[in-house]
Coordinates of C-alpha atoms and ligand atoms in Angstrom, one line a residue:
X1 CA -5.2 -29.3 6.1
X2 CA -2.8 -27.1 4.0
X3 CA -4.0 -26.8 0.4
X4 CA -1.1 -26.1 -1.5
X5 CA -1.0 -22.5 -3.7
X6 CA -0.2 -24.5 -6.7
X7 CA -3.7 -25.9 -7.0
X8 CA -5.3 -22.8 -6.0
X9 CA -7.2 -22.2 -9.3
X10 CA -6.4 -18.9 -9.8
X11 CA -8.5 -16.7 -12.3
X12 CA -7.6 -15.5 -15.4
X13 CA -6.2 -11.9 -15.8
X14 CA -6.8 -9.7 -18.7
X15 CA -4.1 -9.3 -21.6
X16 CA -3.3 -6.0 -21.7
X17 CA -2.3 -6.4 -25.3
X18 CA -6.0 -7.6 -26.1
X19 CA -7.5 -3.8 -24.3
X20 CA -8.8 -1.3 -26.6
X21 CA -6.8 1.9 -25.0
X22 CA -7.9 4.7 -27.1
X23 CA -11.5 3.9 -26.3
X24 CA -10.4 4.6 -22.5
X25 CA -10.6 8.5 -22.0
X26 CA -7.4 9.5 -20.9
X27 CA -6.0 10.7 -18.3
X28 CA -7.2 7.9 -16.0
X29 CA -6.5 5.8 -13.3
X30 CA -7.5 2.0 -14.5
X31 CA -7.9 -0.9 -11.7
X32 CA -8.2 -4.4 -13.2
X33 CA -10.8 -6.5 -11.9
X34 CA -9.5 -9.6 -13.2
X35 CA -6.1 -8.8 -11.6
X36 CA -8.0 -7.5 -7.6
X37 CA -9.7 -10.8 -7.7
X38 CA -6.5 -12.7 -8.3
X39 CA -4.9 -10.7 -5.6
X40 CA -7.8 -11.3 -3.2
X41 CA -8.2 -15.4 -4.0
X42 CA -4.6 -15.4 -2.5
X43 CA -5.1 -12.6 0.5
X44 CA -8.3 -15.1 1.5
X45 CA -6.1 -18.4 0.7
X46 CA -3.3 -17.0 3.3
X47 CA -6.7 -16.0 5.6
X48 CA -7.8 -19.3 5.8
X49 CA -4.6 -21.2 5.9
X50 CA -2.4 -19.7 8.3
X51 CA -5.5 -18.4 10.6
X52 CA -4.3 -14.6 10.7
X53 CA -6.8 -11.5 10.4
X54 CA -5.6 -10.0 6.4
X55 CA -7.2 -6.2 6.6
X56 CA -6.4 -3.8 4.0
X57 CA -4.4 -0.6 4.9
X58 CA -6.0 2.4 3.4
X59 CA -2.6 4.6 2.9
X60 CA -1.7 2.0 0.2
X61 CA -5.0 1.2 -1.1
X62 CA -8.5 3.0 -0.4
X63 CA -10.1 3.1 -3.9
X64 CA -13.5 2.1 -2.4
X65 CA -15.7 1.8 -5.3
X66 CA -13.9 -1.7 -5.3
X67 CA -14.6 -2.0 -1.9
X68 CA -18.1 -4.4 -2.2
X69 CA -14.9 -7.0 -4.2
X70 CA -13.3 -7.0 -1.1
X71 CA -16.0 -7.9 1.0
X72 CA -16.3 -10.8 -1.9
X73 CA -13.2 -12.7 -0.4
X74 CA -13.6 -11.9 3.5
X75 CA -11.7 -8.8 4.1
X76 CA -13.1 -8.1 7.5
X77 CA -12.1 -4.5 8.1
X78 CA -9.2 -1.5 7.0
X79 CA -6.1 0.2 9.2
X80 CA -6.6 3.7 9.3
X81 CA -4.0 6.5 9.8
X82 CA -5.9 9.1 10.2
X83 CA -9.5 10.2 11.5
X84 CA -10.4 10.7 7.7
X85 CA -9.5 7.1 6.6
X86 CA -10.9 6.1 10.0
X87 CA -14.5 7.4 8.7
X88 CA -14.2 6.1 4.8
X89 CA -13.2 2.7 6.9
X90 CA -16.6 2.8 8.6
X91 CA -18.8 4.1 5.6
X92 CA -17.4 2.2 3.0
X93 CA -15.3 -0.8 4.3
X94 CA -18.2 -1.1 6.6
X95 CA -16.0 -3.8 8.5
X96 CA -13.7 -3.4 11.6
X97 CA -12.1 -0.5 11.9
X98 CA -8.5 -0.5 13.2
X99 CA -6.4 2.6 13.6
X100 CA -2.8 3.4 13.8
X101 CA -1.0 6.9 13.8
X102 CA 2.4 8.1 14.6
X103 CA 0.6 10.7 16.7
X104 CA -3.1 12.2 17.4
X105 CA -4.0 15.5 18.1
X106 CA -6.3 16.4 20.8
X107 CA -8.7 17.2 18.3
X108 CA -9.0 14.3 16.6
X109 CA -8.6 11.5 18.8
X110 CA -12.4 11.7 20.6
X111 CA -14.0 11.0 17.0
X112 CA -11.0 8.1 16.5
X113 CA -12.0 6.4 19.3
X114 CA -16.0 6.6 18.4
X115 CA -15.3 5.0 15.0
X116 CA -12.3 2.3 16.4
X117 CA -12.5 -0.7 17.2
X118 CA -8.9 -1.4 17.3
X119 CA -6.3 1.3 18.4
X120 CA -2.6 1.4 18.5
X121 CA -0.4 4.0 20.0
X122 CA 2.9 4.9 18.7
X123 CA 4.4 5.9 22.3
X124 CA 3.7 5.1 25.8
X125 CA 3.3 9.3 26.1
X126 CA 0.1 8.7 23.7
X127 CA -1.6 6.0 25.7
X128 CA -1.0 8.2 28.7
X129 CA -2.5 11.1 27.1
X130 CA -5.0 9.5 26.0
X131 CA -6.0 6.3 28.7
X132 CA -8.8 8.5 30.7
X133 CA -10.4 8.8 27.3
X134 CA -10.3 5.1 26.5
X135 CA -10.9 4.5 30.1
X136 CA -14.2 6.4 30.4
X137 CA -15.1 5.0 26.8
X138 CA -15.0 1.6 28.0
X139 CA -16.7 2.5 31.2
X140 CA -19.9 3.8 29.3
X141 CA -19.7 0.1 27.1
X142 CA -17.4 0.8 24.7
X143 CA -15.5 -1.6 23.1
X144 CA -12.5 -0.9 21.9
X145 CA -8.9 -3.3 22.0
X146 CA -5.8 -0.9 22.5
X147 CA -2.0 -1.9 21.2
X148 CA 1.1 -0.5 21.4
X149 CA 3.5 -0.3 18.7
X150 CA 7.2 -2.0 18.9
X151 CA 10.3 -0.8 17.2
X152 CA 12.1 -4.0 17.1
X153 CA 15.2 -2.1 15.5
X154 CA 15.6 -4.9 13.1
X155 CA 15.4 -3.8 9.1
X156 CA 16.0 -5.5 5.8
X157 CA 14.4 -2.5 4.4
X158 CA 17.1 -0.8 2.1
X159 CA 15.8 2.6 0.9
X160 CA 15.4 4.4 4.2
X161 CA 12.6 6.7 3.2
X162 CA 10.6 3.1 3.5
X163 CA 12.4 2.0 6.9
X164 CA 10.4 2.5 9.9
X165 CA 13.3 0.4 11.9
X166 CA 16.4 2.4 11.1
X167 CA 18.7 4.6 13.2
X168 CA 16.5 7.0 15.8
X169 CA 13.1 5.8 14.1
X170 CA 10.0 7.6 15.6
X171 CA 7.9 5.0 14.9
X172 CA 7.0 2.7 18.0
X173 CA 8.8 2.2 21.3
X174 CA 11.7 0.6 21.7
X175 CA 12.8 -2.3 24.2
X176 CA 14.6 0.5 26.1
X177 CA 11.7 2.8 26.0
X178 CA 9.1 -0.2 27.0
X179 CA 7.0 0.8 29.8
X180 CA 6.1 -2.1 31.3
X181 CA 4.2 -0.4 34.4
X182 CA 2.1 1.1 31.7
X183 CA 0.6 -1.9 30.3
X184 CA -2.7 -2.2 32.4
X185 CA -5.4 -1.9 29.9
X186 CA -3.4 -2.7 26.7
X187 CA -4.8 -5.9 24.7
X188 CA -2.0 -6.1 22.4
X189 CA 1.6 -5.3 20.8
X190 CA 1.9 -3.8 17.0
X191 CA 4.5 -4.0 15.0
X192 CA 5.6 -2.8 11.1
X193 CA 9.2 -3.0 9.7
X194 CA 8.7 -4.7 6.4
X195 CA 8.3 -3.1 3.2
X196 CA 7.6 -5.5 -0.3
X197 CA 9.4 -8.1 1.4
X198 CA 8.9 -11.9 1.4
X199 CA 8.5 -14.3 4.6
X200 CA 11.7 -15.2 5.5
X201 CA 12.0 -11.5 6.2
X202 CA 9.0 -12.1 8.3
X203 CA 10.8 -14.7 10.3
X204 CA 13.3 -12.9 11.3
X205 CA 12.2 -9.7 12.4
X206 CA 9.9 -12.6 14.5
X207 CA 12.5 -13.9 16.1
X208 CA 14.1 -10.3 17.3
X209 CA 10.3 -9.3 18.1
X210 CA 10.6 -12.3 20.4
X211 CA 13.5 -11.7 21.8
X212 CA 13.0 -8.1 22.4
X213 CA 9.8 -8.6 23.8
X214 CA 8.9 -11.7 24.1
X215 CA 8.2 -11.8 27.8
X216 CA 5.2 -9.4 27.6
X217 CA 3.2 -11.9 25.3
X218 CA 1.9 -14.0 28.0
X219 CA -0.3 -10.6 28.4
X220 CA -1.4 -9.7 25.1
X221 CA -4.5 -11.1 22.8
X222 CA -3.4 -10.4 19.6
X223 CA -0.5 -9.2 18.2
X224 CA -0.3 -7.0 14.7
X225 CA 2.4 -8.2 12.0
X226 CA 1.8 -4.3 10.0
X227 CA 2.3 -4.2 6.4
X228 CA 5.0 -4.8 4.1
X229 CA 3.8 -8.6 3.2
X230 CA 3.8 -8.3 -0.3
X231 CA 1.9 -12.0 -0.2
X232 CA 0.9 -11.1 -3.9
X233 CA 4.3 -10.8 -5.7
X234 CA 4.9 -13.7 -8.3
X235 CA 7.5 -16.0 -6.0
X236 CA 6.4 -15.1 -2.7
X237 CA 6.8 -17.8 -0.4
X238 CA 3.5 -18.4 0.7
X239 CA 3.9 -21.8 2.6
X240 CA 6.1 -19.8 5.0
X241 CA 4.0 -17.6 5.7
X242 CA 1.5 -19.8 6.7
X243 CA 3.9 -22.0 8.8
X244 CA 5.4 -18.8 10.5
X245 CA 1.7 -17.1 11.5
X246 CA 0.3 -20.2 12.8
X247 CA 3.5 -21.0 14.2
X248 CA 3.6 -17.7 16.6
X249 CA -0.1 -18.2 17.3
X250 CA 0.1 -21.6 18.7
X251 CA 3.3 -20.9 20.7
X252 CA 2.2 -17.8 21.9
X253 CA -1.7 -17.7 21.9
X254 CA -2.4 -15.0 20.5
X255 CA -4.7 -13.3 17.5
X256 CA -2.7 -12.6 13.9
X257 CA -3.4 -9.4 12.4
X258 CA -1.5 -8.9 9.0
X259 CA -2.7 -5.0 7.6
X260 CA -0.7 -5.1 4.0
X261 CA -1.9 -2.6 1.8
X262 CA 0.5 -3.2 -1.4
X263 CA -0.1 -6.6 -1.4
X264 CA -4.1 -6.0 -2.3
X265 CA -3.6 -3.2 -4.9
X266 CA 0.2 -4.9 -6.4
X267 CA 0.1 -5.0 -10.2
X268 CA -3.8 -4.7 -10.5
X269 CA -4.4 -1.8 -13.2
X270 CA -2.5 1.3 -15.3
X271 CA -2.3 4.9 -15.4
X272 CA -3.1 5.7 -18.8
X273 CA -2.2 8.5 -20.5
X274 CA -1.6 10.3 -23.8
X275 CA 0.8 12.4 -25.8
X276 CA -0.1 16.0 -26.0
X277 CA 2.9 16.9 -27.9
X278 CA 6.5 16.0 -29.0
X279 CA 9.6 18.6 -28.5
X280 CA 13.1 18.3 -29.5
X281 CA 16.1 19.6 -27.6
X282 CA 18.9 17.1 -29.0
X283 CA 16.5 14.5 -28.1
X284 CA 13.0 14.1 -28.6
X285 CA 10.6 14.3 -25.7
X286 CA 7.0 13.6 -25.4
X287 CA 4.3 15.5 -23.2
X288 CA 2.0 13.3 -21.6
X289 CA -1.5 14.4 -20.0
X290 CA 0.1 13.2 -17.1
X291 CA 2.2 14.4 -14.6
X292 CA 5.0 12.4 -12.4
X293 CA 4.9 14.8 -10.0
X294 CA 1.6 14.8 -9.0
X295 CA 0.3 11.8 -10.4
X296 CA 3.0 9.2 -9.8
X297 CA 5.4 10.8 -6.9
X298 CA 6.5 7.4 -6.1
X299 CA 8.7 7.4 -9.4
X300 CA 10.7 10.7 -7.9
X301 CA 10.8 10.0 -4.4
X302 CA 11.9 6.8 -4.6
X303 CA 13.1 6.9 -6.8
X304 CA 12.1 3.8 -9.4
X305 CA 11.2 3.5 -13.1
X306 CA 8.2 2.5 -13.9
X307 CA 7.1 0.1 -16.8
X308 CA 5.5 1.5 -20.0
X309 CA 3.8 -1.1 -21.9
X310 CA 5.4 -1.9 -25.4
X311 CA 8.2 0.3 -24.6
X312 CA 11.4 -0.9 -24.1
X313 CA 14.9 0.6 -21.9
X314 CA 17.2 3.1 -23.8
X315 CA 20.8 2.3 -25.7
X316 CA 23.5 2.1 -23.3
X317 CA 26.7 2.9 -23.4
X318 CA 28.0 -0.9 -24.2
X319 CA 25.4 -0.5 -26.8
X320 CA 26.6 2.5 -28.3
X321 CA 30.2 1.4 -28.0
X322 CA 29.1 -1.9 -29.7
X323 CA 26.8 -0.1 -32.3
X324 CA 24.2 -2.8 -31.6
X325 CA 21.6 0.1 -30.3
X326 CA 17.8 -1.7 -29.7
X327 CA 15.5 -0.8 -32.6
X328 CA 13.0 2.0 -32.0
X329 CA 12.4 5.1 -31.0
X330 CA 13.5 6.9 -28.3
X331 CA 12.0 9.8 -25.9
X332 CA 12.1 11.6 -22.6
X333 CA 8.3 10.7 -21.1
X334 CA 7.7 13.7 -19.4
X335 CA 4.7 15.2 -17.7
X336 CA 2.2 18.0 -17.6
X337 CA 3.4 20.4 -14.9
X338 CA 6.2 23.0 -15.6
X339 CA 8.2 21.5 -13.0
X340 CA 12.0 20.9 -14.8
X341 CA 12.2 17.6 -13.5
X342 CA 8.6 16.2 -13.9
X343 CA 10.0 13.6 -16.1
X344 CA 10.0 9.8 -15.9
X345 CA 12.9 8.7 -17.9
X346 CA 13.9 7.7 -21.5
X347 CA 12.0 4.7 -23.0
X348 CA 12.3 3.2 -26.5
X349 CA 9.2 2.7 -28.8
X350 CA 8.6 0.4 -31.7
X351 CA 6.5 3.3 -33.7
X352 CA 7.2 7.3 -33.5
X353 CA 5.4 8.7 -31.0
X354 CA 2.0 10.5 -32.7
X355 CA -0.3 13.3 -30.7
X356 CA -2.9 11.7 -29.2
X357 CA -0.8 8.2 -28.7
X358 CA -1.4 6.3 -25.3
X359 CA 1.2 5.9 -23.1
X360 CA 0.4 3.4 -20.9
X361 CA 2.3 2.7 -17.1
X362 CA 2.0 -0.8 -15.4
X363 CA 1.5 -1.2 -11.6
X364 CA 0.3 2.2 -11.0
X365 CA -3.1 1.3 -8.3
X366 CA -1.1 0.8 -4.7
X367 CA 0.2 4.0 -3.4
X368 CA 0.4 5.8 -6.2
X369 CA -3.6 7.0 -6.5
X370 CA -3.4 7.7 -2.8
X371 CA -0.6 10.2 -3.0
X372 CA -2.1 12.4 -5.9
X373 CA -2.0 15.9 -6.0
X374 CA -3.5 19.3 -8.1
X375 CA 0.1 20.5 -8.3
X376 CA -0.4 23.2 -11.2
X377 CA -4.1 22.4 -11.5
X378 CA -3.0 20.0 -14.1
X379 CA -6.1 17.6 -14.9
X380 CA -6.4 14.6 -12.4
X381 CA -6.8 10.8 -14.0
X382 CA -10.0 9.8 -13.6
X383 CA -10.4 6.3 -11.7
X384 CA -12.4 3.6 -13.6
X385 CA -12.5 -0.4 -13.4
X386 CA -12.0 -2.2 -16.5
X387 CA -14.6 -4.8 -15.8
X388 CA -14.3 -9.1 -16.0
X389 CA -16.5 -8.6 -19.0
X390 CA -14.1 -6.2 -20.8
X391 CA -16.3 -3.3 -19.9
X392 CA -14.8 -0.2 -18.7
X393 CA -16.4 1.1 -15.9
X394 CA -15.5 5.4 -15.4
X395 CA -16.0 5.9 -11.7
X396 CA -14.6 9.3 -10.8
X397 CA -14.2 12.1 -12.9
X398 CA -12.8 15.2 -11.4
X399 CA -12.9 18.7 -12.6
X400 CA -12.4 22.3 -11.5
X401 CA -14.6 21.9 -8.1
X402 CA -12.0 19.2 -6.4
X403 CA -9.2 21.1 -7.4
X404 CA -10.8 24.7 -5.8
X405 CA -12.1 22.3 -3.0
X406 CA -8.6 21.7 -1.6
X407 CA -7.5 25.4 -1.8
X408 CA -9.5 28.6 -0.5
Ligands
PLP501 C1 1.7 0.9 10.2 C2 1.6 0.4 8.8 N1 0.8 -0.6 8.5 C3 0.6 -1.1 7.3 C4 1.3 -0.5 6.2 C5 1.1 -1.0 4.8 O1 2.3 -1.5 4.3 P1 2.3 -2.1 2.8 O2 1.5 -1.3 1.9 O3 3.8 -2.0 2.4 O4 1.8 -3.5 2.9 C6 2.1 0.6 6.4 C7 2.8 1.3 5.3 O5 3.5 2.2 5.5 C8 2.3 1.1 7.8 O6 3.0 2.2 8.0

């Protein structure tokens, strides 16, 4: 029976105007808990209804003091993509442990295959490379299910830093590269072109997936959707989702395996921060305790703008022309590092912007805790859970040992 998402009963979330900030020590990282469990009710609803496997990719979110919540709401195991995530997958996620990289070393890939229990090449080269190993493994009662990953060459991804499907991609085998003599011993077919995108998306890059390959699903037992499913966004159309997995495993008989890693971490906490000073160069910038560059790299790679709360876009030029300016203050929000460019962008604020203020950025949990850096030995956030209760909760503090701990 489908249970519509509208009477799903979602939880609560916490107002951010109603959080005490200056009693959070700043820098810090600050996961919501009210906002994870809202994410996971729907990752579990989506679970149940549509039948497919929902694990959590670790490159987009692996903060796993909050691990035990996702156990909660039956996240059964992690994607790895790499032999490090592959261990925190076993120690901490403690479920199944899948594993997908664009390449592995020679090195590596021994302990990989101890700790997987799913394992997806990128090439047909790999799985040669690398098939006595698996062989032997399996031989002495291992069990482990190998995939192959597809380039179905079909993108709706626009910014192509994000687009694993564009022009000469090196990730996963296209239909002309297939090697269909190779397939003895592979369980199943991966495949990952989506990025924030909603279901319809989905369906189509199904229907090429199909087409392209198509014939070699009689032989598979499950087949991996990737990431990109940002099932969590306000608006996402869930009920396709669930038509369109269930869908592809009735008419093909196969296991679902979605492995979004956005969609668990997407709008669930802050990266707070303070001013440590204000400057003026014919406009007034503040110094946060932050950096862009090493703390949110998403904002310059990208590149996007990120949302301070109660702060508001800068005057444009209609605005000037019409003299109609918002109220407020305005400032350059720039970071800690001496890097010219570590700056986020111009925002306007109700109140003049005091030493010691908190500047706070929305949606700053997926990706952007993962992809941290020391650059300039500039303090890194600590990571904390504001707690159901209200409570904060600081996790992780770090100090001069991490940062020496990465260098020699
Ligand atoms: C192979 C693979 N799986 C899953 C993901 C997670 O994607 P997202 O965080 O957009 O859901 C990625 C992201 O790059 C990926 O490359």
């Amino acid at each position: 029976m489908t249970v519509h998402p509208a009477d799903l009963n979602l939880p609560p979330v916490t107002d951010p105007a109603r959080v005490d900030w200056a009693s959070i020590p700043s820098p810090a990282f600050v996961l919501d808990e009210t906002r994870l469990r809202r994410n996971l009710t729907l990752i579990d609803y989506v679970q149940k209804q549509s039948g497919a496997q929902i694990i959590v990719a670790f490159k987009g979110f692996s903060m796993w003091s909050a691990f035990p919540i996702l156990r909660e709401y039956g996240v059964s195991g992690a994607t790895a993509s790499s032999l490090n995530e592959a261990i925190l997958a076993k120690e901490e996620m403690q479920g199944e442990v899948h594993v997908y990289a664009p390449a592995y070393s020679d090195e590596d890939f021994p302990k990989i295959l101890e700790l997987a229990d799913h394992l997806v090449f990128n090439s047909f080269s790999q799985w040669e490379r690398f098939r006595p190993q698996v062989q032997a493994a399996r031989a002495a009662g291992k069990e482990v299910l190998i995939g192959i990953r597809v380039n179905p060459e079909y993108a709706e991804v626009e910014t192509d830093l994000y687009n694993p499907a564009g022009p000469f991609s090196r990730l996963g085998v296209t239909r002309r590269e297939f090697r269909e003599d190779l397939l003895d011993g592979v369980d199943g077919l991966h495949f990952h072109t989506l990025c924030e995108k909603d279901s319809d998306t989905l369906e189509r890059t199904l229907e090429v997936v199909e087409r392209n390959f198509g014939e070699f699903l009689p032989r598979m037992n499950w087949v991996n959707f990737g990431g990109g499913h940002l099932m969590t966004r306000e608006g996402y159309d869930l009920p396709r989702l669930i038509r369109v997995v269930r869908e592809f495993r009735e008419k093909h008989g196969v296991h679902v395996i979605l492995e979004p890693g956005s969609a668990f971490g997407w709008q669930t906490g802050w990266l707070v921060s303070s001013v440590l000073d204000v400057v003026h160069n014919v406009k007034d910038a503040a110094l946060l305790d932050v950096s862009v560059s090493a703390h949110m790299p998403d904002v310059l790679e990208m590149p996007y703008r990120p949302r301070i709360l109660g702060a508001g876009d800068p005057p444009t030029d209609e605005h000037r022309e019409a003299q109609d300016a918002p109220a407020g203050h305005p400032y350059l929000i720039g970071g800690t590092t001496c890097l010219a460019g570590d700056v986020v962008g111009e925002y306007v604020f109700a109140e003049p912007l005091k030493i010691g203020d908190r500047v706070i950025f929305d949606d700053m949990i997926h990706y952007t805790m993962v992809k941290t850096t020391f650059f300039n030995g500039v303090k890194h956030p600590d990571i904390g859970i504001l707690k159901a209760d209200g409570a904060y909760q600081r996790v992780k503090t770090f100090g001069y040992e991490e940062f020496k701990a990465k260098l020699s």
